[in-house]
XYZ file of C-alpha atoms in Angstrom:
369
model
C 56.294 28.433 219.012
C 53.414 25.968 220.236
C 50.447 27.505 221.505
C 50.611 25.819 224.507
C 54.009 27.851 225.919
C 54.351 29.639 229.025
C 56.229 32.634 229.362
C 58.390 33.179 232.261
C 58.691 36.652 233.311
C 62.098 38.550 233.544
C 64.200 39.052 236.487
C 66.141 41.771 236.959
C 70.331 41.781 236.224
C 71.254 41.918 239.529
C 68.722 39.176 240.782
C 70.524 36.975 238.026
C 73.924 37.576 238.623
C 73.132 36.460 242.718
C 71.163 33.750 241.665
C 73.629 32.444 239.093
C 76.904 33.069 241.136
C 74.915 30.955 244.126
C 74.562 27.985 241.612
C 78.155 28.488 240.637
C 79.842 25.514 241.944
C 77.054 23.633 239.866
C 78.165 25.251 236.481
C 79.673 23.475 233.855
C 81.427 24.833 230.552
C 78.947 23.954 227.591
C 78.674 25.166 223.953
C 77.669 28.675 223.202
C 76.150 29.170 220.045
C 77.197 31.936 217.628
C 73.273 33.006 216.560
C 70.658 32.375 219.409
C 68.729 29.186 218.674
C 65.238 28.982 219.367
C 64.624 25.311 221.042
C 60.898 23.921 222.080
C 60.613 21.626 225.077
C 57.833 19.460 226.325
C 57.229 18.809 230.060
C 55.518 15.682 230.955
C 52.180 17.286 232.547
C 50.918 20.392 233.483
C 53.731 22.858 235.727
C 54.061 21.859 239.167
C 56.841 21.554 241.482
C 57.933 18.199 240.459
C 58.723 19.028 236.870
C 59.670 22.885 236.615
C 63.352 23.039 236.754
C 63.808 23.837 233.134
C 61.590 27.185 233.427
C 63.712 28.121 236.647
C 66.691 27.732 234.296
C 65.230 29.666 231.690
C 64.568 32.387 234.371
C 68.227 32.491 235.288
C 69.944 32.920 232.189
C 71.005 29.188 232.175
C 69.652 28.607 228.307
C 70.627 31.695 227.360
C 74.184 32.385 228.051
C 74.536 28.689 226.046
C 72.775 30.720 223.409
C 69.451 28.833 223.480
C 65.860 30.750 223.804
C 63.693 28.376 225.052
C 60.409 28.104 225.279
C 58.572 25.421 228.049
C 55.280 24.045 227.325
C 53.008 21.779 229.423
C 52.527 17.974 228.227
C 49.329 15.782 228.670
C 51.205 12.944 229.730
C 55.052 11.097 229.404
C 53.482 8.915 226.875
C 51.862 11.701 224.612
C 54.972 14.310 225.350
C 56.924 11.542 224.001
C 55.380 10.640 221.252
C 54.960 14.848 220.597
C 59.124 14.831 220.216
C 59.232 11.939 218.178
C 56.704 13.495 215.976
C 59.006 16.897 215.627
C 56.695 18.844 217.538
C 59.274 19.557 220.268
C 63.152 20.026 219.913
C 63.199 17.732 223.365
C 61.249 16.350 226.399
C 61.136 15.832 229.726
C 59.636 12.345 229.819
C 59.023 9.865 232.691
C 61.027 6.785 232.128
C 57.522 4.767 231.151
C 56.522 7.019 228.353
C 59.947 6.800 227.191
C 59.897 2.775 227.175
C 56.480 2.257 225.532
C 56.902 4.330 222.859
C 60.364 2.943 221.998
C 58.987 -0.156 221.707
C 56.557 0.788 219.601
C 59.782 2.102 217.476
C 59.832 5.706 217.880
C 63.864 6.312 217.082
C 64.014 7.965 220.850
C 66.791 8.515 223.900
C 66.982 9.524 227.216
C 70.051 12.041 227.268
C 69.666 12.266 231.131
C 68.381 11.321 234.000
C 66.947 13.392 236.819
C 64.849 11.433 239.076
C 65.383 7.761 239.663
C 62.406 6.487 241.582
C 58.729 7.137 239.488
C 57.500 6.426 243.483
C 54.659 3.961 242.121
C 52.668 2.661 245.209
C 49.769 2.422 247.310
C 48.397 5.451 249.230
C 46.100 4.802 252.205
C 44.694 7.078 254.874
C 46.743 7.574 257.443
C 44.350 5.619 260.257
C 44.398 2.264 257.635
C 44.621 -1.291 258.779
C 46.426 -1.720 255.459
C 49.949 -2.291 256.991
C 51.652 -5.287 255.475
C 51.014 -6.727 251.640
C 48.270 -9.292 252.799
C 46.426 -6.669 254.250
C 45.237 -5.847 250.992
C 43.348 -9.020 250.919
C 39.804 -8.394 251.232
C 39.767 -4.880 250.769
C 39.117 -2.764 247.656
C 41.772 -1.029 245.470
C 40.750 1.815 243.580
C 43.093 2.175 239.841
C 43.092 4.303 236.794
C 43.524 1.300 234.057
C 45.423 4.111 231.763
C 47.494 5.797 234.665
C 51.594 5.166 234.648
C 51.854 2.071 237.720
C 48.656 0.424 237.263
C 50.281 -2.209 235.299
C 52.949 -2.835 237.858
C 50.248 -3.579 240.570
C 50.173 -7.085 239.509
C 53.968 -7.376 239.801
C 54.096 -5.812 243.098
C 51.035 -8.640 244.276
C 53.148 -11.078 242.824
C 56.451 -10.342 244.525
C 54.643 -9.669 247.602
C 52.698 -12.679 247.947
C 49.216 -10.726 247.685
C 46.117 -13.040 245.931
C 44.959 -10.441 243.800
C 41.633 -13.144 243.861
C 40.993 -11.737 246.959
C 41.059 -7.977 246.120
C 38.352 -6.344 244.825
C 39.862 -3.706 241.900
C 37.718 -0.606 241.241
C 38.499 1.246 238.331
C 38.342 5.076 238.652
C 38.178 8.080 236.861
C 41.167 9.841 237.312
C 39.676 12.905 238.420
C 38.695 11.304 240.766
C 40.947 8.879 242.293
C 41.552 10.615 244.931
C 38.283 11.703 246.288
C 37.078 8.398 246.301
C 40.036 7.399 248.770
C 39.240 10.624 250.896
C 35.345 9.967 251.026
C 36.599 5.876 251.734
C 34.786 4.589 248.531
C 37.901 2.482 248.531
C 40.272 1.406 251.247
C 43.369 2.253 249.052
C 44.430 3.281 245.250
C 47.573 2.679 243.006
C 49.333 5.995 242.391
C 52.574 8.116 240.989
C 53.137 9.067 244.689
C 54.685 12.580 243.565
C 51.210 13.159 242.613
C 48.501 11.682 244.717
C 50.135 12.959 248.365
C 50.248 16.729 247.486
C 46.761 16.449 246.349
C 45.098 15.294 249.180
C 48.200 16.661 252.090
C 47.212 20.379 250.771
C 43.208 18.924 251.352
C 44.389 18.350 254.766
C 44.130 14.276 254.124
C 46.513 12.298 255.979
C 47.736 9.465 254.072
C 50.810 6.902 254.326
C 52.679 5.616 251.038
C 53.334 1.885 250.570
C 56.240 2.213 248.190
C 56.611 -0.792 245.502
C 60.203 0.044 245.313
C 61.148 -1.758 248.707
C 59.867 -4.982 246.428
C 61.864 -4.269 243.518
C 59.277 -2.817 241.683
C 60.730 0.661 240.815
C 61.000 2.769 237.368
C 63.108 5.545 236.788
C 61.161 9.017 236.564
C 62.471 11.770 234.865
C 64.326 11.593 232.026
C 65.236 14.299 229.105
C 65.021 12.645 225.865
C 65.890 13.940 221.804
C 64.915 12.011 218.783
C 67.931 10.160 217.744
C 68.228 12.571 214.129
C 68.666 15.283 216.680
C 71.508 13.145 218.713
C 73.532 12.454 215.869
C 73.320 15.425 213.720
C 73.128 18.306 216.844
C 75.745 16.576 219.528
C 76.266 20.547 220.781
C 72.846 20.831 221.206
C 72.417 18.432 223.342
C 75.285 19.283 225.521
C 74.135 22.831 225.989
C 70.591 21.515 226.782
C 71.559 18.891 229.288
C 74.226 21.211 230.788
C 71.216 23.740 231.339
C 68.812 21.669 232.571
C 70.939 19.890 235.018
C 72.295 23.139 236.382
C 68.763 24.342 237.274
C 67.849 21.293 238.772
C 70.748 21.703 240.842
C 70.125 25.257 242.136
C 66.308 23.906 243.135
C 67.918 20.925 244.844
C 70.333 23.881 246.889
C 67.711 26.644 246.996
C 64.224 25.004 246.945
C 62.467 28.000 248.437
C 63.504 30.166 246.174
C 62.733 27.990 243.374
C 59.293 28.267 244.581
C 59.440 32.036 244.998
C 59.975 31.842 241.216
C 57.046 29.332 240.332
C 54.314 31.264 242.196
C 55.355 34.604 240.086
C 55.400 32.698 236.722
C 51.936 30.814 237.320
C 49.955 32.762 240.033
C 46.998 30.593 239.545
C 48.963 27.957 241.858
C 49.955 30.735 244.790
C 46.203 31.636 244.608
C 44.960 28.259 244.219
C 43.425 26.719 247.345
C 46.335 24.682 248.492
C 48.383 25.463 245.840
C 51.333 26.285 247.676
C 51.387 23.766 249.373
C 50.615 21.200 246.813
C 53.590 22.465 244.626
C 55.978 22.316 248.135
C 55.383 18.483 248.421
C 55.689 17.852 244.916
C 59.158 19.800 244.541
C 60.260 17.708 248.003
C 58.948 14.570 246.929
C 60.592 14.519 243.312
C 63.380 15.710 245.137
C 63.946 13.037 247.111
C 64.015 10.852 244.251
C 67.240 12.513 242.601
C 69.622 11.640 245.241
C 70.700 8.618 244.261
C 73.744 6.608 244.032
C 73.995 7.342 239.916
C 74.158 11.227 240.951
C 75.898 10.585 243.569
C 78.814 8.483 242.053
C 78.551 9.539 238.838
C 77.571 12.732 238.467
C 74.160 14.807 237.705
C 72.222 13.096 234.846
C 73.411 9.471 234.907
C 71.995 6.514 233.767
C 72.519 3.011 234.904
C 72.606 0.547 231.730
C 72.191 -2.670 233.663
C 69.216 -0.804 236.340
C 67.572 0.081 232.935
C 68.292 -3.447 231.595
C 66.195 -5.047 234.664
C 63.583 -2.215 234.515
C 62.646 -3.258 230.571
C 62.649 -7.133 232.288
C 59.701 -5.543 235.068
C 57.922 -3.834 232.114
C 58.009 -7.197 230.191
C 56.537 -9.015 233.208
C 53.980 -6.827 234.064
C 52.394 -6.548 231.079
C 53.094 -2.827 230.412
C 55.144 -3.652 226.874
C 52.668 -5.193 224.010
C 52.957 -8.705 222.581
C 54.422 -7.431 219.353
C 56.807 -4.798 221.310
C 59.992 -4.360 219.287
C 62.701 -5.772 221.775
C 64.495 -3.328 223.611
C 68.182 -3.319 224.269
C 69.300 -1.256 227.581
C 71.839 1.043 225.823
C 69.570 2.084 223.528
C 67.150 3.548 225.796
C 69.825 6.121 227.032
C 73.102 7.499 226.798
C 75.595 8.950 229.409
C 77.765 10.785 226.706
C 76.014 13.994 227.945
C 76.148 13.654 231.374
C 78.163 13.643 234.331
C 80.037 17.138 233.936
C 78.196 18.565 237.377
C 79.248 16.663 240.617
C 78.405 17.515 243.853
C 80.077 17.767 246.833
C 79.731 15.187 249.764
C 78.808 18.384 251.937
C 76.352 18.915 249.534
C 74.708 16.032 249.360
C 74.172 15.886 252.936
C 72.536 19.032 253.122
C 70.185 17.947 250.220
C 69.219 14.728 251.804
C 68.157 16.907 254.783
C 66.231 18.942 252.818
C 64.289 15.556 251.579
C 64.405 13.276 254.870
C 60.545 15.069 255.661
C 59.480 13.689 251.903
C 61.326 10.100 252.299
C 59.440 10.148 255.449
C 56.258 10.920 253.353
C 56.960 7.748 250.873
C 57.425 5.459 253.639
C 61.609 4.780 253.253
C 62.482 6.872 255.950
């Protein structure tokens, strides 16, 4: 088990049995395993309420009425929790899409099995009171980046598709402790950021900000994805299934029951309830990577789905940008994820609705409201 786990404390039977018969219409048939298998996952970064789904399922019995004991550890990173399942030391991940790209072309034999959030919200985030309000605006100012953080690359392509003379912008590169304090304490007049990130941080502070999205320019990356080395694909098919079948049923009961998601979060990691903030910070997170999951792929398609020519256009944006080396092995779309596990839990139209209310307040947040 790696050091870095985190338990998740018990609930008792008749909390499950509500909780799971609430998420019912969400549950899928999906391999049970004769022995109990222990399986190791990676999340991305450290828990927060943009990435903790697969500990709620774990909490609920999802894992373990597939016959899986699974144990969730934090990440430093998509790139490094990437590069951490290629290496063995994880059964499976929970990657952004960017970690997932980089490191396949750097050849690690990699796949996303699913995808959970569609938009990786990469943007600008100014205080609320900026003049910043159009692309040009950013001429003459000074734009605070973390060279090694997830969208700085893609700044360039979102000057370049919005007509912005990057000659005229003074760039300030940042710690990324600090990123955000220097836009607070107007060091800079705005910074590049993984909007899912930056907002809650400074919104629990009591910071007004607005997001400029660079997905209304085309400039968009899938986030979340679950990926497997390919070994694991190919030899363990079951596997898979039961994992994606788990993980997409808890994400399904936080998209329904957010709250009580939460509930669950604060008594698994009190440091965030007791945290300055910390509630709060963990509400915007879970609403803001929420609003990136309802998308037509879910929608259409199912929970989980992938689309081979978005992802084909995506590797195009990374080429552009500069994110992919010169010597990157070329990347072909269908290799970078599958849809052979996904799709099995549809939603409702009802449903949907009543998610995208839950969201409109965080879409409203990312400027596409």
């Amino acid at each position: 088990m790696p050091s870095s786990s985190i338990p998740f404390r018990s609930m008792s039977r008749r909390r499950l049995l509500q909780a799971a018969g609430a998420a019912a219409c969400g549950a899928v048939a999906a391999p049970v395993f004769a022995q109990t298998r222990a399986i190791a996952i990676t999340l991305p970064w450290v828990v927060n309420g943009s990435n903790y789904w697969p500990m709620v399922g774990k909490e609920l019995g999802y894992f373990k009425k597939r016959g899986i004991d699974l144990t969730v550890s934090r990440g430093n990173g998509s790139v490094a929790a990437a590069q951490a399942v290629a290496n063995k030391q994880f059964d499976l991940g929970v990657v952004f899409f960017g970690g997932t790209l980089v490191n396949m072309a750097r050849g690690l034999p990699l796949q996303a099995l699913a995808t959970v959030g569609y938009d990786a919200l990469m943007g600008n985030l100014v205080l609320a009171d900026s003049p910043i309000r159009a692309p040009k605006d950013f001429e003459g100012k000074r734009v605070g980046t973390v060279t090694t953080s997830a969208e700085s690359p893609y700044w360039t392509a979102y000057a370049a598709k919005t007509g912005i003379d990057l000659s005229k912008v003074t760039r300030q590169q940042l710690d990324a402790r600090l990123i955000e304090r220097a836009l607070m304490d107007k060091q800079v007049d705005a910074i590049t950021a993984i909007g899912s990130s930056s907002i809650p941080v400074l919104d629990s502070l009591g910071v007004k900000t607005r997001f400029i999205p660079w997905a209304t320019a085309g400039v968009q990356l899938y986030a979340a994805q679950v990926i497997a080395r390919r070994e694991t694909i190919e030899a363990d098919p079951g596997l898979c299934q039961a994992m994606v079948d788990g993980i997409l049923e808890s994400v399904v009961y936080t998209l329904k029951k957010p709250e009580e998601s939460l509930e669950m979060l604060y008594k698994a990691q009190p440091e965030i309830a007791l945290a300055k903030g910390g509630k709060e910070n963990a509400r915007i997170a879970q609403g803001l990577a929420q609003a990136t999951m309802v998308a037509p792929e879910a929608v259409e398609h199912g929970m989980g789905w992938s689309s081979i020519p978005t992802l084909a256009s995506m590797i195009s944006l990374a080429a552009r940008a500069g994110a992919l080396t010169a010597d990157a092995k070329p990347l072909v779309p269908e290799d970078l994820a599958t849809n052979r596990f996904v799709g099995r839990i549809k939603l409702s139209a009802a449903e949907w609705d009543q998610i995208r209310k839950n969201v409109a307040p965080y879409n409203k947040m990312l400027g596409l409201a």
